[in-house]
XYZ file of C-alpha atoms in Angstrom:
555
model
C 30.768 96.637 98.382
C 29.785 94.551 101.439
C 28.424 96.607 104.424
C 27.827 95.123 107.751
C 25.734 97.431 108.971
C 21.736 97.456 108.448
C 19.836 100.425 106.989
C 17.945 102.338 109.375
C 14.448 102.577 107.703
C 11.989 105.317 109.198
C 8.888 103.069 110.229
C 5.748 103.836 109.722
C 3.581 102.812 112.676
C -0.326 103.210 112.677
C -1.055 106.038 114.907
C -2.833 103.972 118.137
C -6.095 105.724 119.010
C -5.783 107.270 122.251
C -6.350 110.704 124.052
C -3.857 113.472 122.905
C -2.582 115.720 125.660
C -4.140 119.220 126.989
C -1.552 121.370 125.794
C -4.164 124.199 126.533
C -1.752 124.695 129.579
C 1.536 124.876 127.810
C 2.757 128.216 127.966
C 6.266 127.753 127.217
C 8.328 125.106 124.725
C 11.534 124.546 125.695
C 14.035 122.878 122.860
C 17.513 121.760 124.339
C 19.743 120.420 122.123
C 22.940 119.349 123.447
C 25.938 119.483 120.751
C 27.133 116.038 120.136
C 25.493 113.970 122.718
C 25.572 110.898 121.640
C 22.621 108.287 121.983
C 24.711 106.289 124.575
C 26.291 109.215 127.181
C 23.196 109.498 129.024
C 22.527 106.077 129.726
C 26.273 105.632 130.481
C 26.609 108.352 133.157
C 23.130 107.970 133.869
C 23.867 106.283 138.074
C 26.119 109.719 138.311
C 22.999 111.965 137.666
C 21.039 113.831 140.404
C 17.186 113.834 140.490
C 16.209 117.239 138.784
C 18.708 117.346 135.532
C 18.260 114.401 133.030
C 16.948 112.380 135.171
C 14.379 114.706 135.840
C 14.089 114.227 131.742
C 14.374 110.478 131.394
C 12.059 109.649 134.457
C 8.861 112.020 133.136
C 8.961 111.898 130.070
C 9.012 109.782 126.310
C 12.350 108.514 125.870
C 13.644 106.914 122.341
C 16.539 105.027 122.789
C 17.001 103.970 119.084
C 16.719 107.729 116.941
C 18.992 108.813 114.600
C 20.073 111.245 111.670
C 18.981 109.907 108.473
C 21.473 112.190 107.035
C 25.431 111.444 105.787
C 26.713 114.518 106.779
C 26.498 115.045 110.662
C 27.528 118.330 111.608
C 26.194 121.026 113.555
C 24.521 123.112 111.342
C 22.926 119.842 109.452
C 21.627 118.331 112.479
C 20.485 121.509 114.208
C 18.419 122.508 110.875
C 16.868 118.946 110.566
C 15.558 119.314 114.373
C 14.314 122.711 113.497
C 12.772 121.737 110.353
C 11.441 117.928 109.952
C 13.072 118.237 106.797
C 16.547 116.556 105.439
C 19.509 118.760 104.122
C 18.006 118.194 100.707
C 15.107 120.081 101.691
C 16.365 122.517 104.214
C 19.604 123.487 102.257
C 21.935 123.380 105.112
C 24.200 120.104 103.385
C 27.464 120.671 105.812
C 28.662 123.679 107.667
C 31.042 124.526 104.366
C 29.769 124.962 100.983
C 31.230 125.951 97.479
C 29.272 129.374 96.490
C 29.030 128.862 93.185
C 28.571 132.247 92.149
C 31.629 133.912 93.965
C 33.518 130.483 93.445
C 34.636 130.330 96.836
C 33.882 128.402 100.239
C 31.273 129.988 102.122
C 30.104 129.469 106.019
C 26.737 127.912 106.578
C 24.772 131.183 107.783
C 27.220 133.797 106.838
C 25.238 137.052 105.182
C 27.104 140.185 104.360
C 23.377 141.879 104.413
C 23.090 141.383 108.242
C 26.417 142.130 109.833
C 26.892 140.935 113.573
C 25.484 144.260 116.057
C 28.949 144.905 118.156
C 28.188 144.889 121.533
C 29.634 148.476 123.286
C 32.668 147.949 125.131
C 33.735 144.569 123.954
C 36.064 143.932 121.205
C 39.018 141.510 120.816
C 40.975 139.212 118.444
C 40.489 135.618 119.882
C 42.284 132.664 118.140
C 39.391 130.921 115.311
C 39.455 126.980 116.196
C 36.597 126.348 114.299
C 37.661 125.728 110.590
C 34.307 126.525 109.491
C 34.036 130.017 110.793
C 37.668 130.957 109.504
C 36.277 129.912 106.278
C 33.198 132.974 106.571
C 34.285 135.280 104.061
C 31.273 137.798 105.653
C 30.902 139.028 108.716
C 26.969 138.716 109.192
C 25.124 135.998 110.698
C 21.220 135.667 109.340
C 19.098 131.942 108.132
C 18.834 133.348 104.424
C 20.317 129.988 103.446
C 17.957 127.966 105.622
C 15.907 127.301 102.420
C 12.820 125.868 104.437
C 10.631 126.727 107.549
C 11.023 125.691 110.602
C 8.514 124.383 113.524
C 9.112 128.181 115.168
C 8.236 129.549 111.950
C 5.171 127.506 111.926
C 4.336 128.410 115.426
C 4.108 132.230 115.090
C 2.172 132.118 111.915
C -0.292 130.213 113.544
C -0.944 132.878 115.925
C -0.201 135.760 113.711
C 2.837 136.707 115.788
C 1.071 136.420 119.298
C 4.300 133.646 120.250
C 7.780 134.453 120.770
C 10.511 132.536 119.799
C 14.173 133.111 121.200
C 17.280 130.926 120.390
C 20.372 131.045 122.766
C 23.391 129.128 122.185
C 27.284 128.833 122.129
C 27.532 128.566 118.302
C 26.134 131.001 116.000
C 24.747 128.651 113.674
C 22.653 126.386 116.422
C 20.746 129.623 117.721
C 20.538 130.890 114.178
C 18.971 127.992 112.622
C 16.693 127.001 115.696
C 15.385 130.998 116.110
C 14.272 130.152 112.555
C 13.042 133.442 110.348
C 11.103 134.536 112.583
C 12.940 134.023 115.963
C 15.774 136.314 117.703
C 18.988 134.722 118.510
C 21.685 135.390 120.238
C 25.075 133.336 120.530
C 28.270 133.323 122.652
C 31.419 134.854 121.005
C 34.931 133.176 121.433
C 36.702 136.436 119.902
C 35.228 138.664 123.263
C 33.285 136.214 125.281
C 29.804 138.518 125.270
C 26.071 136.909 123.770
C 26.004 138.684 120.298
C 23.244 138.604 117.818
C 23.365 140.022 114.220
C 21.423 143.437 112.714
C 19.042 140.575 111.241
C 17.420 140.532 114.234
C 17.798 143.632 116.186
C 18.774 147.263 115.163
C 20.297 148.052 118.885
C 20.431 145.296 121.779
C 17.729 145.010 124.148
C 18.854 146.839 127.777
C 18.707 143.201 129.221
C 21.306 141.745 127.153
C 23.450 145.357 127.444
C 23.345 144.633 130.840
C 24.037 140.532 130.879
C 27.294 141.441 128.518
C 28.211 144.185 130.603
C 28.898 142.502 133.258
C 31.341 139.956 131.521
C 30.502 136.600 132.986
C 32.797 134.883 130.899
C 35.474 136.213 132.920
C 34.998 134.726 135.853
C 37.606 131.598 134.988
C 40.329 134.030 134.803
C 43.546 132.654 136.237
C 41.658 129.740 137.888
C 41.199 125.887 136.809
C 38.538 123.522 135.640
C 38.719 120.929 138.292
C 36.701 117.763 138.873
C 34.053 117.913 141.210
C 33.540 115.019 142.475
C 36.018 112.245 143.739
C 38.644 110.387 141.735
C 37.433 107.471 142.099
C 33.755 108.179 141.198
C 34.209 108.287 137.928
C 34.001 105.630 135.448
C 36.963 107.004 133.305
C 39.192 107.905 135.633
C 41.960 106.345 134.178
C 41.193 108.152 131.084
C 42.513 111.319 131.706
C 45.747 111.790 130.648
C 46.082 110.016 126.601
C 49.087 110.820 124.107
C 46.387 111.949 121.396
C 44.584 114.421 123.617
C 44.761 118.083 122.284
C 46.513 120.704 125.004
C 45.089 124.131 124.081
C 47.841 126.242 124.470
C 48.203 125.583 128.599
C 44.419 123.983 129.505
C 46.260 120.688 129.080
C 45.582 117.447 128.534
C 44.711 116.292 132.549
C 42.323 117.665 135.607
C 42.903 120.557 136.563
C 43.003 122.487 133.141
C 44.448 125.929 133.777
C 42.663 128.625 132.371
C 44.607 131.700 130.485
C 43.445 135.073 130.434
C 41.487 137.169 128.527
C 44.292 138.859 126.734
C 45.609 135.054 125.477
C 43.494 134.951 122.842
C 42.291 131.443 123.500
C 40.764 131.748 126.838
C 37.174 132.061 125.429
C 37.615 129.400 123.630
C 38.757 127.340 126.621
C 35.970 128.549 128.296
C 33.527 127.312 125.521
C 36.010 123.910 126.170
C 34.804 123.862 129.844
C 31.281 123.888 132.328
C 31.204 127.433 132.086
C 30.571 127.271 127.970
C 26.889 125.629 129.313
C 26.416 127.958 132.111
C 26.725 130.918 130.604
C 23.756 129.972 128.007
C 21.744 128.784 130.907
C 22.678 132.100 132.176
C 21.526 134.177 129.279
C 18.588 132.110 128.432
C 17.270 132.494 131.988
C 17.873 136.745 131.475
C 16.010 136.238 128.251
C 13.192 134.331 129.828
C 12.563 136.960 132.101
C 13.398 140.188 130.499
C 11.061 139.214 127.577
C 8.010 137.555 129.655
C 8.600 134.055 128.106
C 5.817 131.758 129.030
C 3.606 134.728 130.901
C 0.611 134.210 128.296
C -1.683 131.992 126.834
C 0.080 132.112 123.402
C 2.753 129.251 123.719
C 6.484 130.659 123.262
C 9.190 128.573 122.050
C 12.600 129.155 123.505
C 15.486 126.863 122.249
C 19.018 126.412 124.294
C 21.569 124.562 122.221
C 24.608 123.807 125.021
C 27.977 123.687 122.709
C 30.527 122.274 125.464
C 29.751 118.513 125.439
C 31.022 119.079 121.329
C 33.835 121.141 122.265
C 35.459 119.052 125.148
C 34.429 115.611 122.224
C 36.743 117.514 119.777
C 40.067 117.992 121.857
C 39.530 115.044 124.475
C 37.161 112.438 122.951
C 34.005 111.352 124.330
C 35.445 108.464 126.523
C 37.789 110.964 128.172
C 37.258 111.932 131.704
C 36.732 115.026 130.663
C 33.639 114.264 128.258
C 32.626 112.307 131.811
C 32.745 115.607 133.304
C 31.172 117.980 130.989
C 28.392 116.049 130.971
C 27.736 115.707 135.226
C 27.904 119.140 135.066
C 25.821 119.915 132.246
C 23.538 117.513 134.372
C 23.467 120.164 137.187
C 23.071 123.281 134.915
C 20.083 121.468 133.064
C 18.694 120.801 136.936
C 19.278 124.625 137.882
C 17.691 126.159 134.210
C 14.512 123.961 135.346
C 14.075 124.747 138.686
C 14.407 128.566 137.139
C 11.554 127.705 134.535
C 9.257 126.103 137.577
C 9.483 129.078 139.651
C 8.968 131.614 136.605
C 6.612 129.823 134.639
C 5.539 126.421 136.267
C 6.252 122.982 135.369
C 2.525 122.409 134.177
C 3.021 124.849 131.847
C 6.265 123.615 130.417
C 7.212 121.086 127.102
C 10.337 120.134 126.953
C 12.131 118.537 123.981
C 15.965 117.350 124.323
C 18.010 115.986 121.439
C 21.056 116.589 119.591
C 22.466 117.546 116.541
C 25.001 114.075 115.734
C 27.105 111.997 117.759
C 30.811 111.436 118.135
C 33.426 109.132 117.309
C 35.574 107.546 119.706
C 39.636 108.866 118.992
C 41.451 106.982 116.190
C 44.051 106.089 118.309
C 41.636 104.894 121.331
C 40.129 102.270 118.630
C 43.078 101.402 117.777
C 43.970 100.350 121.168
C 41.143 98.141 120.998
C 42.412 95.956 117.932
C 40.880 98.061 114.871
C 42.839 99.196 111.864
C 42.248 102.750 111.683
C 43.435 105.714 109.442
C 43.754 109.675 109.667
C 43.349 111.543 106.361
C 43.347 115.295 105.617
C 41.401 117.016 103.265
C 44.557 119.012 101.896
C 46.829 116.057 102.086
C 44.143 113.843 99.782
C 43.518 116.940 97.179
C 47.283 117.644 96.586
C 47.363 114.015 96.033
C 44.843 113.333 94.081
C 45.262 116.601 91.908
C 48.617 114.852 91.290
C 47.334 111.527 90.140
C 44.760 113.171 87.619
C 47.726 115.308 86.462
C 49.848 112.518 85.696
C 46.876 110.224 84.009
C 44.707 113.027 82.255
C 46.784 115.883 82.153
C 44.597 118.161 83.614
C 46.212 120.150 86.027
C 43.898 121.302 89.514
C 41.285 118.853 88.466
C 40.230 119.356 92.727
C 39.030 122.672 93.150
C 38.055 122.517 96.363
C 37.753 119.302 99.196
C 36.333 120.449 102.517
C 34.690 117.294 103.793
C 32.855 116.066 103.086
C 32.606 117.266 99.406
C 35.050 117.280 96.910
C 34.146 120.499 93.961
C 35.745 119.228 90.878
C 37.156 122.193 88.108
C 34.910 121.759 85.668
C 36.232 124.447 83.484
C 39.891 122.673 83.421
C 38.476 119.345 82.693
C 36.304 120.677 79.566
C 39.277 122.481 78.346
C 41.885 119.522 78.337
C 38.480 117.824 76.644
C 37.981 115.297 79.343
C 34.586 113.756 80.356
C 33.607 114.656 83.668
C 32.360 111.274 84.165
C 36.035 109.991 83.855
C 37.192 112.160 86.025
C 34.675 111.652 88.923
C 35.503 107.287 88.266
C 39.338 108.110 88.624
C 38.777 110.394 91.698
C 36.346 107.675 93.322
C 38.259 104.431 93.071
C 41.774 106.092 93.751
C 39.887 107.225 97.075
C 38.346 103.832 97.817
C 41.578 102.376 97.591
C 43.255 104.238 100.627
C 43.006 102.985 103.893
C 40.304 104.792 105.862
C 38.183 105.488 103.202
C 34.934 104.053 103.088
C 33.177 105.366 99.822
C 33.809 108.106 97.360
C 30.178 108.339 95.693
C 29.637 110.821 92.650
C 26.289 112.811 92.358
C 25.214 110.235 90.157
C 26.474 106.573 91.652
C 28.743 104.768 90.215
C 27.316 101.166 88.944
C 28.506 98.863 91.857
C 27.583 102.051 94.299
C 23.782 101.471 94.401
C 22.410 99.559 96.776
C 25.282 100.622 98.485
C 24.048 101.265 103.045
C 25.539 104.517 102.337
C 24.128 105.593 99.245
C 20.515 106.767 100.796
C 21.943 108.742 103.904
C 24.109 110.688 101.003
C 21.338 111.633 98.823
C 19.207 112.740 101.976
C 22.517 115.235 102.095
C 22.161 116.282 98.297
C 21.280 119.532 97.303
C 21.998 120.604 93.653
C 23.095 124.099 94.067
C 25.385 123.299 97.162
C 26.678 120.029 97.242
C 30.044 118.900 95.694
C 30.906 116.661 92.778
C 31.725 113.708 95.169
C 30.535 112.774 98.261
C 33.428 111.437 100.585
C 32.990 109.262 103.423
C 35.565 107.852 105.892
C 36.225 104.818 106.951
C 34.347 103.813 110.266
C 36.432 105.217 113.115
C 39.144 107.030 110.954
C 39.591 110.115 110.867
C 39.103 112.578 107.787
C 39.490 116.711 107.991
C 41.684 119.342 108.109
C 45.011 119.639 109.548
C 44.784 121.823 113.194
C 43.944 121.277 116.510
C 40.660 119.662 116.574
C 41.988 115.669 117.612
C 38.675 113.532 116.279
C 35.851 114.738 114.035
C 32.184 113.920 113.786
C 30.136 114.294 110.566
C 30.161 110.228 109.284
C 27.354 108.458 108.095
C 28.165 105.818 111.156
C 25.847 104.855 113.980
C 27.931 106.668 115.994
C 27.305 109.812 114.666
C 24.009 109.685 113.581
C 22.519 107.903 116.940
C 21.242 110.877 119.831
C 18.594 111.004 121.897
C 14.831 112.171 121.780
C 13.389 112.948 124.532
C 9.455 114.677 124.903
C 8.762 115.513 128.453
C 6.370 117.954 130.537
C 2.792 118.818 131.249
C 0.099 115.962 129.636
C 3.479 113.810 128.524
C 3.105 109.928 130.078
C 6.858 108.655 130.203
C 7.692 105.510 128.487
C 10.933 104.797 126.963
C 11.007 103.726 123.206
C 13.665 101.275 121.481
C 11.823 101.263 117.837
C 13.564 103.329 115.259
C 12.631 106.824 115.161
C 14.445 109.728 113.650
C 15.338 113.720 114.144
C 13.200 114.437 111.088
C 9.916 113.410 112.982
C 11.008 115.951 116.165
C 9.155 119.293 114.219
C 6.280 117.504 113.183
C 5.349 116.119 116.380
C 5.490 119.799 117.993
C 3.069 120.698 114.569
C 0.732 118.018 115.545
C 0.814 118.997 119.131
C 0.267 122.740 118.978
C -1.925 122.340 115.513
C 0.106 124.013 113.245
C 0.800 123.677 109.687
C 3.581 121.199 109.279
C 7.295 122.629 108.150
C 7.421 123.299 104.839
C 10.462 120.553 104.206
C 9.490 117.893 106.534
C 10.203 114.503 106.155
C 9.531 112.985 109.363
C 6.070 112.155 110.679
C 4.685 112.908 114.421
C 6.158 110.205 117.344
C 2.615 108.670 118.207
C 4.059 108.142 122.118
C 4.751 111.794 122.381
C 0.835 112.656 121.264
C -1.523 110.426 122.710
């Protein structure tokens, strides 16, 4: 197969000798990671951002323009555990946010652990709509990083210091905070089912007074029976025309154009549509702030790490598309709550005391049907659609009946026990399975564990094994088409998680005390992030890590 697209290779650059920074006054790291920014958003809103947000970011600090995920599989747990750790999912575990559990023989969520059920928080309860497919998979309802099967830079950190740092997580997802509080770390995430910060009995026995009291008063509220509007003018926008497309999701009233009407609390989707809005990012500013203060983040000499992974720019990609006016949006105003949170930090802590590191965890795709309009032949597969399908065609050829246990993309988990009783090789199987696949529009590859003979080589084959883990990952490794769209039937309108530029391209970003900005177009990628805060702060290296420290961040 002919691929147009060159392999990203990591580089390895002779380290230049220079003077490392003082980070003798760095009290505080502070790891943002910004849910499926891609690589391009900031630099094409970038003449719509104030002074003190990412410009703030982009002016002060190392910028590389050209990093990527190394890794096939780019969704949110993958990418946020590949920050956290230096290492690929190989390494780390954390291969997509489903996996077949081999032992119970059923899909599992990413961080799900019936040993560490999620701490209720008094008063709240509720029965919100699930719009992630992943979590409606979770058979358990714990939270913990048991499966996060290697350390991360926070673990790293504390050890160092024999517990003397402190490392707090905040996000709107469960498994960003989880996997960037590490082991060691508390976390704390938002909760579309009652719209309160929740954390699980991994990390706490009872709730801290300070996040009683955040909860208590129910921010998440405040949107009740009002609308997201713009806030700015029209015609200020550079997608203004893109705000009202055919293949835009309407959640259930927040519709498809400015203003989006928000429900109420008893709708069972208005958390959710807040999590879809500005508020999502404000709210773990919000908290993060509390948590900064409440726990003394920053007050000593022993560095403290707190990470803040904002989960709207994703959420607003998923039902809108990130050229819609709305991903325009979310993103000027995530501007303005990044420029707040860090006037907050200078005030507590002090900018000279202060290392910040912004990336993401993947990209996005543009909407099938908006590349479409641009001349490209593009195709939307389901995962249930192709397994009833396929499971037909290996009926009819080999007579084995359910030969597809399980395909939740990107994995398909072949029966093995059907195919060894109708005596068929497994080999067979997987070469039926792969080329019927390859021969559908919008498929790009179907690639076994073990590549088939005109497979190697392939551009896709190396970003695929980087996803491979033995114990977790399926049979076959699916990949769509680039542009086309491959999941499950529902409400989300475009899905990330290709090996594409697209989704693999985000930004890096070191800035703070002792940092001298530059801005960086060789290739670098998220698996060098953790061991450039080990070289920094002199710890031991992640356990996993694959990456090696980003010499412009360090000198």
């Amino acid at each position: 197969m002919h691929r147009a697209l060159p392999i990203l290779l990591a580089c390895s650059i002779p380290l230049q000798l220079a003077a490392q920074p003082d980070i003798g006054n760095i009290r505080l790291i502070v790891q943002l990671t910004v849910d499926g920014m891609r690589g391009d958003l900031l630099t094409r809103y970038r003449p719509s951002f104030g002074p003190d947000g990412f410009n703030r970011l982009l002016d002060s600090g190392v910028w590389y323009t050209n990093a990527h995920h190394l890794h096939a599989n780019t969704e949110t747990i993958v990418g946020h555990a590949t920050l956290a750790t230096g290492a690929h999912p190989s390494e780390h575990g954390m291969v997509g946010n489903v996996w077949l559990n081999r032992a119970t023989g059923k899909l599992g969520y990413n961080i799900e652990d019936p040993k560490s059920p999620i701490l209720p928080v008094p008063g709240f309860g509720g029965d919100g709509e699930q719009l992630d497919p992943a979590q409606a998979i979770a058979q358990a309802g714990g939270r913990s990083p048991v499966n996060l099967l290697a350390t991360t830079f926070a673990d790293e950190l504390v050890k160092s210091n024999n517990g003397r740092s402190k490392v707090f997580a905040v996000s709107g997802k469960d498994r960003s905070a989880v996997a960037m509080a590490g082991h060691v770390g508390k976390a704390f995430w938002y909760s579309t089912t009652t719209g309160a910060f929740e954390t699980s009995r991994y990390y706490y026995d009872d709730y801290p007074t300070w996040a009683l009291d955040w909860n208590a008063a129910r921010p998440a509220d405040a949107a009740t029976g009002t609308s997201w509007a713009l806030s700015g003018e029209a015609d200020s926008y550079l997608l203004a025309a893109n705000d009202d497309r055919p293949y835009e999701v309407d959640l259930k009233g927040f519709g498809r154009t400015f203003p989006h009407a928000f429900g109420t609390p008893d709708d069972g989707i208005y958390y959710s549509q807040v999590l879809v809005s500005p508020l999502g990012d404000e709210l773990a500013a919000e908290f993060a702030k509390t948590a900064v203060t409440a726990e003394g983040l920053g007050r000593d000499s022993w560095p403290d790490l707190l990470s803040v992974s904002f989960s709207s720019v994703d959420a607003v990609n998923h039902f809108f598309g990130p050229s819609s006016l709305e991903n325009e949006e979310i993103v000027r105003r995530l501007d303005r709550t990044l420029a707040e949170f860090m006037q907050f930090l200078d005030e507590e802590v002090g900018s000279d005391h202060i290392l910040y590191v912004l990336s993401a965890d993947h990209g996005m795709p543009e909407m099938p049907e908006f590349v479409a309009e641009q001349g490209f032949t593009v195709e939307r597969n389901t995962n249930q659609d192709l397994q009833e399908e396929l499971n037909a065609e290996i009926a009819e050829t080999h007579g084995i009946e359910g030969a597809v246990n399980f395909f939740f993309r990107p994995y398909i988990y072949l029966n093995h026990k059907a195919i060894a009783e109708a005596g068929a090789s497994v080999r067979d199987i997987e070469e039926a399975i792969s080329l019927s696949l390859e021969a559908r529009d919008g498929i790009a590859i179907a690639m076994p564990r073990e590549p088939l003979p005109e497979q190697r080589g392939d551009f896709l084959e190396a970003p695929i094994r980087r996803n491979f883990h033995p114990q977790r990952s399926g049979d076959i490794y699916v990949a769509q088409a680039p542009y086309s769209f491959l999941f499950d039937h529902g409400s989300v309108a475009v899905m990330h998680g290709s090996p594409w530029r697209y989704d693999t391209h985000v930004p890096i970003i070191f800035a703070g005390s002792g940092i001298e900005p530059a801005r960086i177009a060789r290739p670098v990628a998220t698996v060098d992030v953790a061991p450039t805060l080990s070289d920094l702060f002199g710890t031991t290296v992640p356990s996993g890590a694959a990456g090696e420290p980003l010499f412009e961040a360090i000198r």
